[in-house]
CSV table of C-alpha atoms in Angstrom, one decimal:
chain,number,residue,atom,x,y,z
W,1,MET,CA,-0.2,0.0,-0.1
W,2,ILE,CA,3.0,2.6,0.8
W,3,LEU,CA,4.9,1.8,-2.8
W,4,THR,CA,1.2,2.3,-4.2
W,5,GLU,CA,0.8,5.6,-2.0
W,6,LEU,CA,4.8,6.5,-3.1
W,7,ALA,CA,4.3,6.0,-6.8
W,8,ILE,CA,1.0,8.4,-7.0
W,9,GLY,CA,3.0,11.0,-5.2
W,10,ALA,CA,5.6,10.5,-7.6
W,11,LEU,CA,2.6,11.1,-10.7
W,12,ILE,CA,1.5,14.1,-8.6
W,13,GLY,CA,4.4,15.9,-7.9
W,14,LEU,CA,5.9,15.3,-11.7
W,15,ILE,CA,2.8,17.2,-12.7
W,16,ILE,CA,2.4,19.8,-10.2
W,17,SER,CA,6.1,20.6,-11.1
W,18,THR,CA,6.0,20.9,-14.5
W,19,THR,CA,3.0,22.2,-15.1
W,20,GLY,CA,1.3,24.3,-11.9
W,21,VAL,CA,-1.7,22.4,-12.0
W,22,GLY,CA,-2.3,19.9,-8.6
W,23,GLY,CA,-4.6,20.5,-5.5
W,24,GLY,CA,-7.9,20.8,-7.7
W,25,VAL,CA,-7.1,19.0,-11.3
W,26,ILE,CA,-5.5,16.2,-9.4
W,27,VAL,CA,-5.0,15.7,-5.7
W,28,LEU,CA,-8.9,16.1,-5.4
W,29,PRO,CA,-9.9,13.7,-7.7
W,30,ILE,CA,-7.0,11.1,-7.0
W,31,LEU,CA,-7.9,11.6,-2.8
W,32,THR,CA,-11.7,11.0,-3.5
W,33,TYR,CA,-11.7,8.2,-6.1
W,34,PHE,CA,-8.4,6.5,-5.2
W,35,PHE,CA,-8.7,7.0,-1.5
W,36,GLY,CA,-12.5,7.3,-0.3
W,37,LEU,CA,-12.1,10.8,1.3
W,38,ASN,CA,-15.2,12.8,1.5
W,39,ALA,CA,-15.4,16.4,0.2
W,40,LEU,CA,-14.5,18.5,3.3
W,41,ALA,CA,-11.2,16.0,4.3
W,42,ALA,CA,-10.2,15.8,1.0
W,43,VAL,CA,-10.0,19.5,0.4
W,44,ALA,CA,-8.2,20.2,3.6
W,45,THR,CA,-5.6,17.0,3.1
W,46,ALA,CA,-5.0,18.6,-0.4
W,47,ASN,CA,-4.2,22.0,0.8
W,48,PHE,CA,-1.7,20.7,2.9
W,49,LEU,CA,-0.1,18.3,0.7
W,50,SER,CA,-0.2,21.2,-2.2
W,51,MET,CA,1.8,22.9,0.3
W,52,LEU,CA,4.1,20.5,1.0
W,53,MET,CA,4.8,19.7,-2.5
W,54,LYS,CA,5.3,23.2,-3.9
W,55,VAL,CA,7.7,24.0,-1.5
W,56,SER,CA,10.7,22.0,-3.4
W,57,SER,CA,9.0,22.9,-6.4
W,58,SER,CA,9.0,26.6,-5.7
W,59,TYR,CA,12.7,26.5,-4.7
W,60,MET,CA,13.5,24.8,-8.3
W,61,HIS,CA,11.9,27.8,-10.3
W,62,PHE,CA,13.4,30.2,-8.4
W,63,ARG,CA,16.8,28.7,-9.1
W,64,LEU,CA,15.4,28.8,-12.9
W,65,GLY,CA,14.6,32.5,-12.9
W,66,ASN,CA,10.6,31.6,-13.4
W,67,ILE,CA,9.5,33.6,-11.0
W,68,PRO,CA,8.8,37.0,-10.8
W,69,LEU,CA,8.9,38.4,-7.2
W,70,LYS,CA,7.6,41.6,-7.2
W,71,GLY,CA,4.3,40.1,-9.3
W,72,ALA,CA,4.3,36.8,-6.5
W,73,PHE,CA,4.0,39.3,-3.4
W,74,ILE,CA,1.2,41.4,-5.3
W,75,VAL,CA,-0.6,38.1,-5.7
W,76,LEU,CA,-0.2,37.0,-2.1
W,77,ALA,CA,-1.3,40.2,-0.7
W,78,ILE,CA,-4.6,40.2,-2.7
W,79,MET,CA,-5.5,36.9,-2.4
W,80,LEU,CA,-4.2,35.5,1.2
W,81,PRO,CA,-6.9,37.3,3.2
W,82,SER,CA,-9.9,36.0,0.8
W,83,THR,CA,-8.5,32.7,0.8
W,84,PHE,CA,-7.6,31.8,4.9
W,85,LEU,CA,-11.2,33.4,5.5
W,86,SER,CA,-12.8,31.0,3.0
W,87,SER,CA,-11.2,28.1,4.8
W,88,LEU,CA,-12.7,29.0,8.1
W,89,LEU,CA,-16.2,29.4,7.2
W,90,VAL,CA,-16.7,25.9,5.3
W,91,THR,CA,-14.7,24.7,7.7
W,92,TRP,CA,-17.4,25.9,10.3
W,93,LEU,CA,-20.3,25.1,8.2
W,94,GLY,CA,-18.7,21.7,7.5
W,95,SER,CA,-18.8,20.7,11.1
W,96,ILE,CA,-22.4,21.3,11.3
W,97,PRO,CA,-24.6,18.0,11.2
W,98,GLN,CA,-27.2,19.4,9.0
W,99,TYR,CA,-25.3,21.3,6.5
W,100,GLU,CA,-22.8,18.4,6.1
W,101,LYS,CA,-24.4,17.0,2.7
W,102,GLN,CA,-25.0,20.1,1.4
W,103,VAL,CA,-20.9,21.4,2.0
W,104,GLU,CA,-19.4,18.7,0.1
W,105,TRP,CA,-21.8,18.9,-2.9
W,106,GLY,CA,-21.7,22.7,-3.0
W,107,ILE,CA,-17.6,22.4,-2.6
W,108,ASN,CA,-18.0,19.2,-5.9
W,109,LEU,CA,-20.1,21.9,-7.6
W,110,LEU,CA,-17.4,25.0,-7.0
W,111,VAL,CA,-14.6,22.8,-8.0
W,112,ALA,CA,-16.1,21.8,-11.3
W,113,VAL,CA,-17.2,25.7,-12.3
W,114,ALA,CA,-14.0,26.6,-11.0
W,115,ILE,CA,-12.4,24.5,-13.4
W,116,ILE,CA,-14.9,24.5,-16.8
W,117,PHE,CA,-14.4,28.7,-16.5
W,118,SER,CA,-10.9,28.1,-16.2
W,119,LEU,CA,-10.5,26.2,-19.3
W,120,TYR,CA,-12.5,28.8,-21.3
W,121,LEU,CA,-9.8,30.8,-19.8
W,122,PHE,CA,-7.0,28.9,-20.7
W,123,ILE,CA,-8.3,28.1,-24.6
W,124,HIS,CA,-8.9,31.6,-25.1
W,125,ARG,CA,-5.2,32.3,-24.6
W,126,MET,CA,-3.6,29.7,-26.6
W,127,PHE,CA,-5.7,30.1,-29.7
W,128,PHE,CA,-7.6,33.1,-29.7
W,129,ALA,CA,-5.5,36.0,-27.7
W,130,ASN,CA,-3.5,38.6,-29.8
W,131,PRO,CA,0.4,37.9,-28.6
W,132,ILE,CA,1.3,40.2,-26.0
W,133,LYS,CA,4.7,42.2,-25.7
W,134,LYS,CA,6.8,41.8,-22.7
W,135,ILE,CA,6.1,45.7,-21.1
W,136,ALA,CA,5.8,46.7,-17.6
W,137,ILE,CA,2.7,45.7,-15.1
W,138,LYS,CA,0.8,48.7,-15.3
W,139,GLU,CA,-1.3,50.0,-12.3
W,140,SER,CA,-4.1,49.7,-14.0
W,141,GLN,CA,-3.6,46.1,-14.7
W,142,LEU,CA,-3.7,45.6,-10.9
W,143,ARG,CA,-6.9,47.1,-10.4
W,144,ALA,CA,-8.4,45.1,-12.8
W,145,MET,CA,-7.0,41.7,-11.5
W,146,ALA,CA,-8.1,42.5,-7.9
W,147,VAL,CA,-11.4,41.3,-7.9
W,148,PRO,CA,-10.5,38.1,-10.0
W,149,ALA,CA,-7.8,37.5,-7.5
W,150,VAL,CA,-10.1,37.8,-4.7
W,151,ILE,CA,-12.3,35.5,-6.1
W,152,ALA,CA,-9.3,32.9,-7.0
W,153,GLY,CA,-9.0,33.3,-2.8
W,154,ILE,CA,-12.1,32.6,-2.1
W,155,VAL,CA,-12.4,29.2,-4.5
W,156,LEU,CA,-9.1,27.9,-3.4
W,157,GLY,CA,-9.6,28.3,0.6
W,158,ALA,CA,-13.0,26.5,-0.1
W,159,THR,CA,-12.0,23.8,-2.6
W,160,GLY,CA,-8.6,23.6,-3.1
W,161,VAL,CA,-8.0,24.5,-6.6
W,162,GLY,CA,-5.8,26.8,-7.1
W,163,GLY,CA,-2.3,27.0,-9.4
W,164,GLY,CA,-2.8,25.3,-12.7
W,165,VAL,CA,-7.0,26.0,-12.6
W,166,VAL,CA,-7.6,29.6,-11.0
W,167,VAL,CA,-4.3,31.2,-10.6
W,168,LEU,CA,-2.6,30.0,-13.6
W,169,PRO,CA,-4.9,31.3,-16.0
W,170,MET,CA,-5.2,34.8,-14.0
W,171,LEU,CA,-1.9,35.8,-14.2
W,172,LEU,CA,-1.2,35.2,-17.9
W,173,ARG,CA,-4.6,37.5,-18.6
W,174,TYR,CA,-3.3,39.7,-16.0
W,175,MET,CA,0.1,40.0,-15.5
W,176,GLN,CA,1.4,39.5,-19.1
W,177,LEU,CA,3.5,36.5,-17.9
W,178,ASN,CA,5.1,33.7,-20.7
W,179,ILE,CA,3.4,30.0,-19.9
W,180,LYS,CA,6.9,29.0,-17.8
W,181,GLN,CA,7.0,32.4,-15.5
W,182,ALA,CA,2.9,32.1,-14.7
W,183,ILE,CA,3.8,28.4,-13.4
W,184,GLY,CA,6.1,29.3,-11.2
W,185,THR,CA,4.6,32.4,-10.0
W,186,SER,CA,1.5,30.3,-9.5
W,187,ILE,CA,3.7,27.6,-7.6
W,188,VAL,CA,5.1,30.2,-5.4
W,189,VAL,CA,2.0,32.2,-4.9
W,190,THR,CA,-0.2,29.0,-4.0
W,191,THR,CA,2.6,27.2,-1.8
W,192,VAL,CA,1.7,30.2,0.7
W,193,LEU,CA,-2.0,30.1,0.1
W,194,SER,CA,-2.5,26.4,0.7
W,195,GLY,CA,-0.3,26.8,4.0
W,196,SER,CA,-2.6,29.3,5.0
W,197,SER,CA,-5.9,27.2,4.0
W,198,ALA,CA,-4.6,24.0,5.6
W,199,LEU,CA,-4.0,25.5,9.0
W,200,ALA,CA,-7.4,26.7,9.0
W,201,TYR,CA,-9.0,22.9,7.7
W,202,ALA,CA,-6.4,21.5,10.3
W,203,GLN,CA,-7.7,23.3,13.5
W,204,ASP,CA,-10.9,20.4,13.4
W,205,GLY,CA,-9.0,17.5,12.4
W,206,HIS,CA,-10.1,17.1,8.3
W,207,THR,CA,-6.6,16.7,7.2
W,208,ASP,CA,-4.9,13.2,6.6
W,209,LEU,CA,-1.6,13.9,7.8
W,210,LYS,CA,-0.1,10.7,7.2
W,211,LEU,CA,-1.2,10.0,4.0
W,212,ALA,CA,-0.6,13.5,2.9
W,213,LEU,CA,3.4,12.9,4.3
W,214,ILE,CA,3.4,9.8,1.9
W,215,LEU,CA,2.2,11.2,-1.4
W,216,CYS,CA,4.9,14.2,-0.9
W,217,ALA,CA,7.8,11.5,0.3
W,218,GLY,CA,6.9,10.0,-3.4
W,219,ALA,CA,6.8,13.6,-5.1
W,220,LEU,CA,9.7,14.5,-3.7
W,221,LEU,CA,12.1,11.2,-5.9
W,222,VAL,CA,10.9,12.8,-9.4
W,223,MET,CA,12.4,16.8,-8.3
W,224,PRO,CA,15.2,16.0,-11.0
W,225,LEU,CA,12.7,14.3,-13.5
W,226,ALA,CA,10.8,17.3,-13.4
W,227,LYS,CA,13.9,19.6,-13.4
W,228,HIS,CA,15.0,18.1,-16.4
W,229,LEU,CA,11.5,18.9,-18.3
W,230,LEU,CA,11.2,22.2,-18.0
W,231,VAL,CA,14.5,22.8,-19.5
W,232,THR,CA,14.1,21.0,-22.3
W,233,LEU,CA,10.7,20.8,-23.2
W,234,SER,CA,9.0,23.8,-25.2
W,235,GLU,CA,6.7,26.4,-23.7
W,236,ARG,CA,4.1,25.2,-26.4
W,237,THR,CA,4.4,21.4,-25.0
W,238,PHE,CA,3.4,22.9,-21.6
W,239,GLN,CA,0.5,24.6,-22.5
W,240,TYR,CA,-1.3,21.4,-24.2
W,241,ILE,CA,-0.2,19.4,-20.9
W,242,THR,CA,-1.7,21.4,-19.0
W,243,LEU,CA,-4.8,22.1,-21.0
W,244,LEU,CA,-5.2,18.3,-21.5
W,245,LEU,CA,-5.3,18.1,-17.2
W,246,ILE,CA,-7.5,20.9,-17.3
W,247,VAL,CA,-10.1,18.9,-19.6
W,248,CYS,CA,-9.6,15.8,-17.9
W,249,SER,CA,-10.5,17.5,-14.2
W,250,ALA,CA,-13.4,19.1,-15.8
W,251,ILE,CA,-14.9,15.5,-16.8
W,252,MET,CA,-14.2,13.6,-13.9
W,253,MET,CA,-15.3,16.9,-11.5
W,254,THR,CA,-18.4,17.3,-13.3
W,255,LEU,CA,-19.7,13.5,-13.2
W,256,LYS,CA,-19.0,14.3,-9.4
W,257,VAL,CA,-21.6,16.7,-9.0
W,258,PHE,CA,-24.1,14.3,-11.0
W,259,MET,CA,-23.6,11.4,-8.9
W,260,LEU,CA,-24.3,12.9,-5.3
């Protein structure tokens, strides 16, 4: 069983490190379908696991020069309060017996909606948006990003959906980053955000700490391979891989909503 968990952790770690997609797209379906966790426990464990896995990934992207620090700090300052508060709210509602089923259904619905909307944004960016020249981020862009960033924080805190599904398209749209910079920035931002959300969920014991630690250990084994792929593969390749993962996740989580 531990070997299986390590292998699954290695696969998750490879995907998170190279695409920025993780908590909502990969980890939540795996925790739900393969390990049988309910929605609240899956979100809590996914946030804690995402934080653990992305620490090493953040360092790797920093060494590769993929993280514009000023932009990352701005996004964090906007998203952190809404992420933490939404986590506390979901935890409180989930602790009330008569709302347990509604909370689980609501989490799954919000996950599915967030993934489908982000799929639209990502496809628009890949195939329909005009090429963007590398220019300095303007104040007007930051103001335009404020509301989407707060909403993204709420979604991340309530569902565990974050890096590749919510934050990554937002960075591509409002901060004019290339795909590797957006992936690196989304990873470092969601490391902190997932940590704050995991702290809120851990207070009521929803997090499966043992499972998260084993999966994280498996993820650490593939860091050298992830670094090699980031250096050798093209930006377009990462776009198609990320798009495929978001499509698969949208299908899986939509089916989950209708199965409840």
